[in-house]
Coordinates of C-alpha atoms and ligand atoms in Angstrom, one line a residue:
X1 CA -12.2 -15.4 -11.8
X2 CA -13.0 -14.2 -8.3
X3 CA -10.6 -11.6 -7.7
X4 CA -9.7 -10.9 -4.3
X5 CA -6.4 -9.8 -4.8
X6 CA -6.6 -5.9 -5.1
X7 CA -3.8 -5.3 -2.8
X8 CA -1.7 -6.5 -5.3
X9 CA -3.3 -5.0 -8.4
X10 CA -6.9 -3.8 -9.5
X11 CA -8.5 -4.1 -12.6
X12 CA -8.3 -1.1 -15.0
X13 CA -11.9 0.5 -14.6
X14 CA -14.1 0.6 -18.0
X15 CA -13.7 4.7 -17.6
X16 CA -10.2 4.8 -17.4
X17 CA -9.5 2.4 -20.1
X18 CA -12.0 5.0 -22.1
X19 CA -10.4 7.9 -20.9
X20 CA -6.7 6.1 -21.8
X21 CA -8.0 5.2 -25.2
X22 CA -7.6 8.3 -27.8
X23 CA -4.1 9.1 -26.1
X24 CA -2.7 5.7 -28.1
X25 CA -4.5 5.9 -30.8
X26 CA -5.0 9.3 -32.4
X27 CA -3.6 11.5 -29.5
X28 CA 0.2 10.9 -30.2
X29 CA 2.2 13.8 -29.9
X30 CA 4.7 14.3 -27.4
X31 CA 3.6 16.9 -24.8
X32 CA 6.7 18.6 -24.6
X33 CA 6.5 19.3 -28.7
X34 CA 4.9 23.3 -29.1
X35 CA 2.6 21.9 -32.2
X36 CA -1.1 21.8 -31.5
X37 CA -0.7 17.9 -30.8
X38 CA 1.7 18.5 -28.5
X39 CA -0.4 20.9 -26.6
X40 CA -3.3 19.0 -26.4
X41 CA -0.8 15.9 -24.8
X42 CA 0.3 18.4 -22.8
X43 CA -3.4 20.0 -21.4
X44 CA -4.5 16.1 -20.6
X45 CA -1.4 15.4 -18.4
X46 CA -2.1 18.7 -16.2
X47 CA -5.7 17.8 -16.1
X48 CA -4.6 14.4 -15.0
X49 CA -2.3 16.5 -12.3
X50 CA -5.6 18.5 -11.4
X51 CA -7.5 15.1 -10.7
X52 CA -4.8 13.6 -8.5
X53 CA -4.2 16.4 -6.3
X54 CA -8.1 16.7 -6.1
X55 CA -8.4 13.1 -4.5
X56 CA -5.6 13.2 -2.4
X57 CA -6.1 17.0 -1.2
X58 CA -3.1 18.9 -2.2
X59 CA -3.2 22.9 -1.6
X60 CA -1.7 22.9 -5.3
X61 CA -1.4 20.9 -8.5
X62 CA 2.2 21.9 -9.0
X63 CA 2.8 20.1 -5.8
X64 CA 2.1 16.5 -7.9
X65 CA 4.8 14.9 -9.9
X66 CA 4.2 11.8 -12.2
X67 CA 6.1 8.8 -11.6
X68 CA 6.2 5.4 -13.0
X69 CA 5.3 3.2 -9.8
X70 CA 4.8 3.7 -6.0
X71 CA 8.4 2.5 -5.4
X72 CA 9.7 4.7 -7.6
X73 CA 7.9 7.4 -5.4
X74 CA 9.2 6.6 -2.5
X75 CA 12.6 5.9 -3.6
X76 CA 13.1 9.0 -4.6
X77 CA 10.9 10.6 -1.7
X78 CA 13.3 9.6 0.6
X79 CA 17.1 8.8 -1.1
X80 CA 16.4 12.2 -2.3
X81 CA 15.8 14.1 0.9
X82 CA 18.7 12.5 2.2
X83 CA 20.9 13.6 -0.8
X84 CA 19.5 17.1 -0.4
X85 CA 20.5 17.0 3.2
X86 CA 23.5 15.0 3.8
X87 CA 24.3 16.4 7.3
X88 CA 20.9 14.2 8.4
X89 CA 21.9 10.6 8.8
X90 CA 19.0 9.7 10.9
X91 CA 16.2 7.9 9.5
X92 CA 12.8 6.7 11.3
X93 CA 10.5 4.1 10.1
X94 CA 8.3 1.1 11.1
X95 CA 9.3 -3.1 10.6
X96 CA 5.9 -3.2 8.7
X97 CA 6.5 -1.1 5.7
X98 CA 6.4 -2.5 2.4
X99 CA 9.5 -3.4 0.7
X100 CA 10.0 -0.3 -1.2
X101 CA 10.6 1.3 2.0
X102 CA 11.9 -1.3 4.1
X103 CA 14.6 -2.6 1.7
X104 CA 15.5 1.0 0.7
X105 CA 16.1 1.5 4.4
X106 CA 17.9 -1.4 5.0
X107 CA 20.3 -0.2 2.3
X108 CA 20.8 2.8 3.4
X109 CA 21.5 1.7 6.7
X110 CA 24.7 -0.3 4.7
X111 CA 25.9 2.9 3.5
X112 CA 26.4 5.1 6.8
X113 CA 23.0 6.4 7.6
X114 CA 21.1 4.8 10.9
X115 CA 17.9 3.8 11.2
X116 CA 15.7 3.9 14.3
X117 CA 12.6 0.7 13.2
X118 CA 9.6 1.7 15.1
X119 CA 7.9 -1.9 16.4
X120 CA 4.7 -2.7 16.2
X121 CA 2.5 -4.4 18.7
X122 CA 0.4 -7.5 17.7
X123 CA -2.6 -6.1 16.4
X124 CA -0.2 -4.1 14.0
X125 CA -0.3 -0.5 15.7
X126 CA 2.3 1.9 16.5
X127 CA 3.1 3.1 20.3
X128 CA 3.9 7.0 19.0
X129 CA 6.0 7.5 22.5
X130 CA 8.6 5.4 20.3
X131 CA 8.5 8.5 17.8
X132 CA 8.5 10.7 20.6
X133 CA 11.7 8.8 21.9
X134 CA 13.3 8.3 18.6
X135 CA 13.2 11.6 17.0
X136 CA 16.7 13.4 17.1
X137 CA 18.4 16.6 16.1
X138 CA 20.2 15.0 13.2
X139 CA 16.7 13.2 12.4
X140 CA 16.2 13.4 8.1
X141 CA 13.4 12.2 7.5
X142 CA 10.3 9.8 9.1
X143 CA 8.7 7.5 6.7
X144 CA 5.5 5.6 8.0
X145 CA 3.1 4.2 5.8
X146 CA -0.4 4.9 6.1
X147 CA -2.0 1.3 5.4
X148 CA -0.6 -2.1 5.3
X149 CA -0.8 -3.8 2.3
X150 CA -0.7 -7.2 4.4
X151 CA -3.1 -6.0 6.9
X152 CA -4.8 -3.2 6.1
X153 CA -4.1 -1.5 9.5
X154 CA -4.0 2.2 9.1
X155 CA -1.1 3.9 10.8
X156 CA -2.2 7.6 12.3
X157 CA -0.4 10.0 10.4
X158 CA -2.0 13.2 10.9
X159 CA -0.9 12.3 14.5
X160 CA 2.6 11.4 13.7
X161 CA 2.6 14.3 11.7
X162 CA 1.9 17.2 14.6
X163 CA 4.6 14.7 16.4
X164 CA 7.4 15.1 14.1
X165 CA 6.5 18.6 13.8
X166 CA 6.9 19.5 17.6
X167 CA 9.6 17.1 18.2
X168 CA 11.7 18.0 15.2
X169 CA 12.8 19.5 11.6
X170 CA 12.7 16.1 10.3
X171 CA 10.3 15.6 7.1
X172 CA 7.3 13.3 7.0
X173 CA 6.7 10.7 4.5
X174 CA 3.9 8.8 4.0
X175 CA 3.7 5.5 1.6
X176 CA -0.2 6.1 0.8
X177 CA 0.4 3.5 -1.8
X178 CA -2.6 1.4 -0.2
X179 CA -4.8 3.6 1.3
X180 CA -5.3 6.3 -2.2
X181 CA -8.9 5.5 -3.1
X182 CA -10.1 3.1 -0.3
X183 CA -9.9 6.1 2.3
X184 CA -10.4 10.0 2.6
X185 CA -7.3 11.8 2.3
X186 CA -6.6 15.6 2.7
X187 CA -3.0 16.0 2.9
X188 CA -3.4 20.3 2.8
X189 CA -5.1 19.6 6.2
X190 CA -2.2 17.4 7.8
X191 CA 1.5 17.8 8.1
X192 CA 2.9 15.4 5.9
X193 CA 5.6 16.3 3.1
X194 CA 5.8 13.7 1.1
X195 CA 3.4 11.1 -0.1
X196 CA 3.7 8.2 -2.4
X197 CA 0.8 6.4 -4.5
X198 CA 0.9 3.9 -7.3
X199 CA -1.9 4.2 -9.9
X200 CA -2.4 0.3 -10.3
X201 CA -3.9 0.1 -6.9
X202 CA -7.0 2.4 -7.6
X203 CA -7.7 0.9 -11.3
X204 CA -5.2 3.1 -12.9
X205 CA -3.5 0.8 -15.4
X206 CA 0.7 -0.3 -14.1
X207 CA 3.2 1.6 -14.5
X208 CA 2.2 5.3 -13.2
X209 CA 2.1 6.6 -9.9
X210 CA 2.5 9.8 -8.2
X211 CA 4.4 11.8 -5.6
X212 CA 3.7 14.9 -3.8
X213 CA 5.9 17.1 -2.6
X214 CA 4.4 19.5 -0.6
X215 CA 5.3 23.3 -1.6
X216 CA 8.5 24.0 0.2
X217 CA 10.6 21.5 0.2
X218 CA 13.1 20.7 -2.1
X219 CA 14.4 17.2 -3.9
X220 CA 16.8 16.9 -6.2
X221 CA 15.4 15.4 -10.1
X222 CA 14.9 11.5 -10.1
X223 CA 16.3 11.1 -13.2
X224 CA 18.2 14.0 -14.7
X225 CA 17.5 15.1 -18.3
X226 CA 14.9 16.6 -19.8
X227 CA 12.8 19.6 -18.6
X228 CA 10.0 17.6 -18.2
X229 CA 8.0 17.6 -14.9
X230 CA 9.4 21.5 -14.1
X231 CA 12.9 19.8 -14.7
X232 CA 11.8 16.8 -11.3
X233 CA 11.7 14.0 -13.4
X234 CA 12.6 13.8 -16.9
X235 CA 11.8 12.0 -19.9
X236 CA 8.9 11.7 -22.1
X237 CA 5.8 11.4 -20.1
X238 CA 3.6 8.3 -20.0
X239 CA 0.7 10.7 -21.3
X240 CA -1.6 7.2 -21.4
X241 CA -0.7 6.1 -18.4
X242 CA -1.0 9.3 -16.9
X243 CA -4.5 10.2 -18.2
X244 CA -5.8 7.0 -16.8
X245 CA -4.3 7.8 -13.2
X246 CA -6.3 11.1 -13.4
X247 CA -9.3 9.4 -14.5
X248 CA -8.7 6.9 -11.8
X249 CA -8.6 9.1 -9.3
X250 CA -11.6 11.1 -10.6
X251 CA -13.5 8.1 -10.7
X252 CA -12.5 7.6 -6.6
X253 CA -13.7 11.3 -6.0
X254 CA -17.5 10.3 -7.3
X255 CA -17.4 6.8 -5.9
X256 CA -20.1 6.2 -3.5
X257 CA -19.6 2.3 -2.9
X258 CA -17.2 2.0 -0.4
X259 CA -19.9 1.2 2.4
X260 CA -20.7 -2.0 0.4
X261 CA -17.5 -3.3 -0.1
X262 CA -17.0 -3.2 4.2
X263 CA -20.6 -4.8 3.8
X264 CA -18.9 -7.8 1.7
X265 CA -15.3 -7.3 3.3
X266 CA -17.3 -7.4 6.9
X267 CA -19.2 -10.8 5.9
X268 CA -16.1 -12.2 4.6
X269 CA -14.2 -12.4 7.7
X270 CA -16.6 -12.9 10.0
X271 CA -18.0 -15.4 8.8
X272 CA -14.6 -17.1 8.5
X273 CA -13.8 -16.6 11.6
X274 CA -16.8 -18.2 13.3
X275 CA -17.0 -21.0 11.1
X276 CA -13.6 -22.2 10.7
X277 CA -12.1 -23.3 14.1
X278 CA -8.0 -22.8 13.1
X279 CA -9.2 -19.1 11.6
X280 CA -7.6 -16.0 13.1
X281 CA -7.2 -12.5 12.3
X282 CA -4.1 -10.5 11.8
X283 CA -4.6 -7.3 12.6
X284 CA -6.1 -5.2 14.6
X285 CA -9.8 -6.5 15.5
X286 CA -11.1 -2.6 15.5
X287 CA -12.2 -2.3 12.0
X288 CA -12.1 2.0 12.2
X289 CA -8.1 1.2 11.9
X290 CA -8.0 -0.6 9.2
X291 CA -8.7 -0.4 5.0
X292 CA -12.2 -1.0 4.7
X293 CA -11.5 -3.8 2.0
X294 CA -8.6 -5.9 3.6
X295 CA -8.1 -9.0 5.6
X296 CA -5.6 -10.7 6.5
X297 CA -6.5 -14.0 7.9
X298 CA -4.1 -16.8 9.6
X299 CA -5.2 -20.8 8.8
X300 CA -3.2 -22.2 11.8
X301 CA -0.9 -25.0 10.8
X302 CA -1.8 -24.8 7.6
X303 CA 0.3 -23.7 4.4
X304 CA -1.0 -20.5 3.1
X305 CA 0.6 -21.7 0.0
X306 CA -1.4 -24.4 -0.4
X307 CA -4.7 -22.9 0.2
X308 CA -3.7 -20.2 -2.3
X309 CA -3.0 -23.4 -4.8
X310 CA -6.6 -24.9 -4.3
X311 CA -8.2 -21.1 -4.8
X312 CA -6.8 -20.9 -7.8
X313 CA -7.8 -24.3 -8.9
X314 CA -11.7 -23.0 -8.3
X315 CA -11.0 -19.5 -9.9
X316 CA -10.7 -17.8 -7.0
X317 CA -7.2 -15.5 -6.3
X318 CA -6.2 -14.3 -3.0
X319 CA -2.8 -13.6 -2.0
X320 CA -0.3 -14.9 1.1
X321 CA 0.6 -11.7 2.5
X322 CA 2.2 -9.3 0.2
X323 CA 2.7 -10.0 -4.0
X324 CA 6.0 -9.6 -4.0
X325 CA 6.7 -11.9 -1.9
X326 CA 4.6 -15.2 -3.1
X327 CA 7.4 -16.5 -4.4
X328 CA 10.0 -16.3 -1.6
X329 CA 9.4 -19.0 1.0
X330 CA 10.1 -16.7 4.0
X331 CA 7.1 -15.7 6.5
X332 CA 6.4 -11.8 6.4
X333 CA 8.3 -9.8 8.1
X334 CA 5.1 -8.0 8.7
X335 CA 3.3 -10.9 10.7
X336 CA 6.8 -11.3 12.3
X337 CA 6.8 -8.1 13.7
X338 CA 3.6 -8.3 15.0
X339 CA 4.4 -11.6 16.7
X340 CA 2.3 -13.8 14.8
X341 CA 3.9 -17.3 15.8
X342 CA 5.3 -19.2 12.9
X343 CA 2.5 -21.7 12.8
X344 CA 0.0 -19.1 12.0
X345 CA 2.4 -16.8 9.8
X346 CA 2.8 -19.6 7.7
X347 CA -1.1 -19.9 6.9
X348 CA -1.9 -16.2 6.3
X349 CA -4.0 -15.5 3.5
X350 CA -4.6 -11.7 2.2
X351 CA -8.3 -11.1 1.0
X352 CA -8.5 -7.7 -0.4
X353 CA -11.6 -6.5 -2.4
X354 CA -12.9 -4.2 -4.5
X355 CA -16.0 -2.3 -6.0
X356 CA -16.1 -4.8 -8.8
X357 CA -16.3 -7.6 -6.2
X358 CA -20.3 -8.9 -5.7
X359 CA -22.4 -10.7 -2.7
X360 CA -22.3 -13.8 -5.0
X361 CA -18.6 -14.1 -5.2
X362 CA -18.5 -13.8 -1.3
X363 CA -20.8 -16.2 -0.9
X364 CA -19.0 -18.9 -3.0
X365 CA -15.5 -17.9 -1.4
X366 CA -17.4 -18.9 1.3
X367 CA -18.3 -21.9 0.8
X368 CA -15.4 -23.5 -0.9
X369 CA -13.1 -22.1 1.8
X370 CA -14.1 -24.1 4.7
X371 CA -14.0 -27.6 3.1
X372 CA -10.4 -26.6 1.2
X373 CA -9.1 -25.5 5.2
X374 CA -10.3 -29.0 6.7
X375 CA -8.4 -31.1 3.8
X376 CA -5.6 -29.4 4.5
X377 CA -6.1 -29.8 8.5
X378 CA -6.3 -33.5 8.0
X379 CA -3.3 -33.7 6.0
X380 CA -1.1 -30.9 8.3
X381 CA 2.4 -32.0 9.5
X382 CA 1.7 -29.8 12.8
X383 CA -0.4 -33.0 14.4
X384 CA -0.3 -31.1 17.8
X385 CA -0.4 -27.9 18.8
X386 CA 2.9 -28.5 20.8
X387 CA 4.3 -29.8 18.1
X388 CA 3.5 -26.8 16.2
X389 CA 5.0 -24.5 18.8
X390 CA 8.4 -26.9 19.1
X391 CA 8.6 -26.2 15.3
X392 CA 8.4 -22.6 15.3
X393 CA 11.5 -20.5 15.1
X394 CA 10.6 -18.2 17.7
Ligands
PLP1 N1 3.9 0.6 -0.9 C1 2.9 -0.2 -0.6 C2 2.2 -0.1 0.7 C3 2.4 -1.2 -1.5 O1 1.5 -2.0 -1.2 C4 3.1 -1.3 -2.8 C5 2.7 -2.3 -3.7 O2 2.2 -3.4 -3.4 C6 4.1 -0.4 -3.1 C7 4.5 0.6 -2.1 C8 4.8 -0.4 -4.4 O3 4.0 0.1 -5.4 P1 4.3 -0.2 -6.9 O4 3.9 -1.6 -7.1 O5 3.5 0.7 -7.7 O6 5.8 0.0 -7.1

């Protein structure tokens, strides 16, 4: 399989699965438990806490909490601020998050609190005089994400951040579920709050992810119980799960490759682009603001469903936009946002690589691509451009 899906998921690393290993076999104990066992569990999950806050650039390791998931993170980063602070009823944050923030917010919205959705213009990027404009005295809490999992556009936040901070008391969160890994972070340096990542997108196995909360501010527990987690989050700790996120993110510290997956990322799309005439990028075209791994590529009047289908057929797995959403028939609400006409929407196809990713594979996504993209030209119920634009919702 040629895997160019790691927006969605990334392969466990070799390392990690050998880090993860003795903690499911012969490392059982439950790191709460004061036997020897136990202590040991215990050690690895605040070594693991060590190598997070290492990668992401927290001032402390107490400011790291394990979680199960990036939603998870920033479900609780923001219904619990707003719990803690129930005189704030404001909320800020962009059309393009993903859906753990957008459909959080659109709930809350249903339960008394308003939100202010910060648009986007068409290459995906943020006008921060809306921030300016937006922020209020009763303003909770600000949640913009710092890449796009559809588009790999990369949101400023250390600029949003002084922003909030002159503007307001409101509290900055960032969905960093994307960007941990593919991008230097150093969140001591910048004023953000709260930050959310998901260990499955940096070859951490599913099912663990982190939040920080920076030293200061105060959420109540996620799930009440236990004392685990300094009494944030209780039960049992995924020590496994946990072990391999620290190795993960280890592994990111001392990873040197990043410059060849642009290389391969770079060739990708540009050579799509000048070879196939209906090929258009979503996204902004400056690459310095976006993931250095993503694209996000439009097939005009062609079904990105379809393309995806004959991919897979070859071994080759990309995705339509975001994961989550393959199996809904709507167009993102991403590529919405940023204007993308229907016609275009409709044919997006998400390319997202990794360090396991080679020249080779590039080369025969390459050319498999172009011939898949004119059969389904030929056989496209959009015969016309106008017809195309009389179909389109918009
Ligand atoms: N935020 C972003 C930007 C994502 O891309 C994802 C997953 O795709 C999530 C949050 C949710 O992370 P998880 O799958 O770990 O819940």
């Amino acid at each position: 399989m040629i895997y160019l899906d790691n927006n969605a998921t990334t392969r466990v690393a070799p390392e990690v699965f050998e880090a993860m290993q003795p903690y499911l076999t012969e490392h059982y104990g439950n790191p709460s438990s004061a036997h020897s066992l136990g202590r040991k569990m215990k050690a690895a999950v605040e070594r693991a806490r060590e190598q997070v806050a290492k990668l992401i650039g927290a001032a402390e390791t107490s400011e790291i909490v394990f979680t199960s998931c990036g939603s998870e993170s920033d479900n609780w980063a923001i219904g619990g601020y707003l719990e803690q602070n129930p005189a704030r009823r404001h909320i800020i944050t962009t059309r393009v998050e993903h859906e753990a923030v957008r459909n959080l917010c659109e709930h809350l919205s249903q339960i008394g609190f308003e939100v202010t959705w910060l648009e986007v213009d068409g290459n995906g990027e943020l006008n921060l005089d809306d921030l300016r404009q937006a922020l209020r005295r009763d303003t909770g809490i600000v949640s913009v994400m710092l890449a796009n999992n559809e588009t790999g556009v990369l949101f400023p936040i250390e600029e949003i951040g002084k922003i909030i901070r002159e503007h307001s008391d409101a509290v900055f969160h960032v969905d960093g579920v994307q960007a941990v890994g593919k991008i230097p972070i150093s969140l001591k340096e910048i004023e953000v709050d709260l930050f959310a990542l998901s260990g499955h997108k940096l070859h951490a196995p599913q099912g663990v992810g982190a939040l920080y909360i920076r030293d200061g501010i105060e959420l109540p527990p996620f799930i009440i119980g236990g004392s685990q987690e300094r009494g944030r989050r209780a039960g049992t700790s995924a020590v496994a799960n946990i072990v391999g996120l620290g190795a993960a993110c280890e592994l990111a510290v001392s990873f040197d490759g990043h410059d060849e997956i642009e290389r391969l990322r770079n060739k990708l799309e540009d050579e799509i682009l000048q070879h196939i005439p209906n090929a258009r990028l979503n996204g902004t075209p400056d690459r310095s603001k976006r993931l250095p791994n993503t694209s996000s590529i439009s097939f005009e009047y062609v079904e990105g469903e379809n393309i995806l289908a004959h991919l897979d057929n070859l071994g080759i797995a990309v995705s339509t936009g975001s994961a989550c959403r393959s199996t809904t028939k709507q167009s993102s609400p991403t590529l919405r946002a940023m204007n993308v006409p229907y016609s275009a929407a409709q044919g997006a196809i998400r390319f997202s690589l990794s360090r396991y990713n080679t020249a080779e594979e590039i080369d025969r996504a390459l050319k498999v691509l172009p011939e898949i993209i004119d059969k389904l030209v030929q056989m496209s119920p959009y015969d016309s451009e106008l017809q195309a634009l009389k179909m389109s919702p918009r």
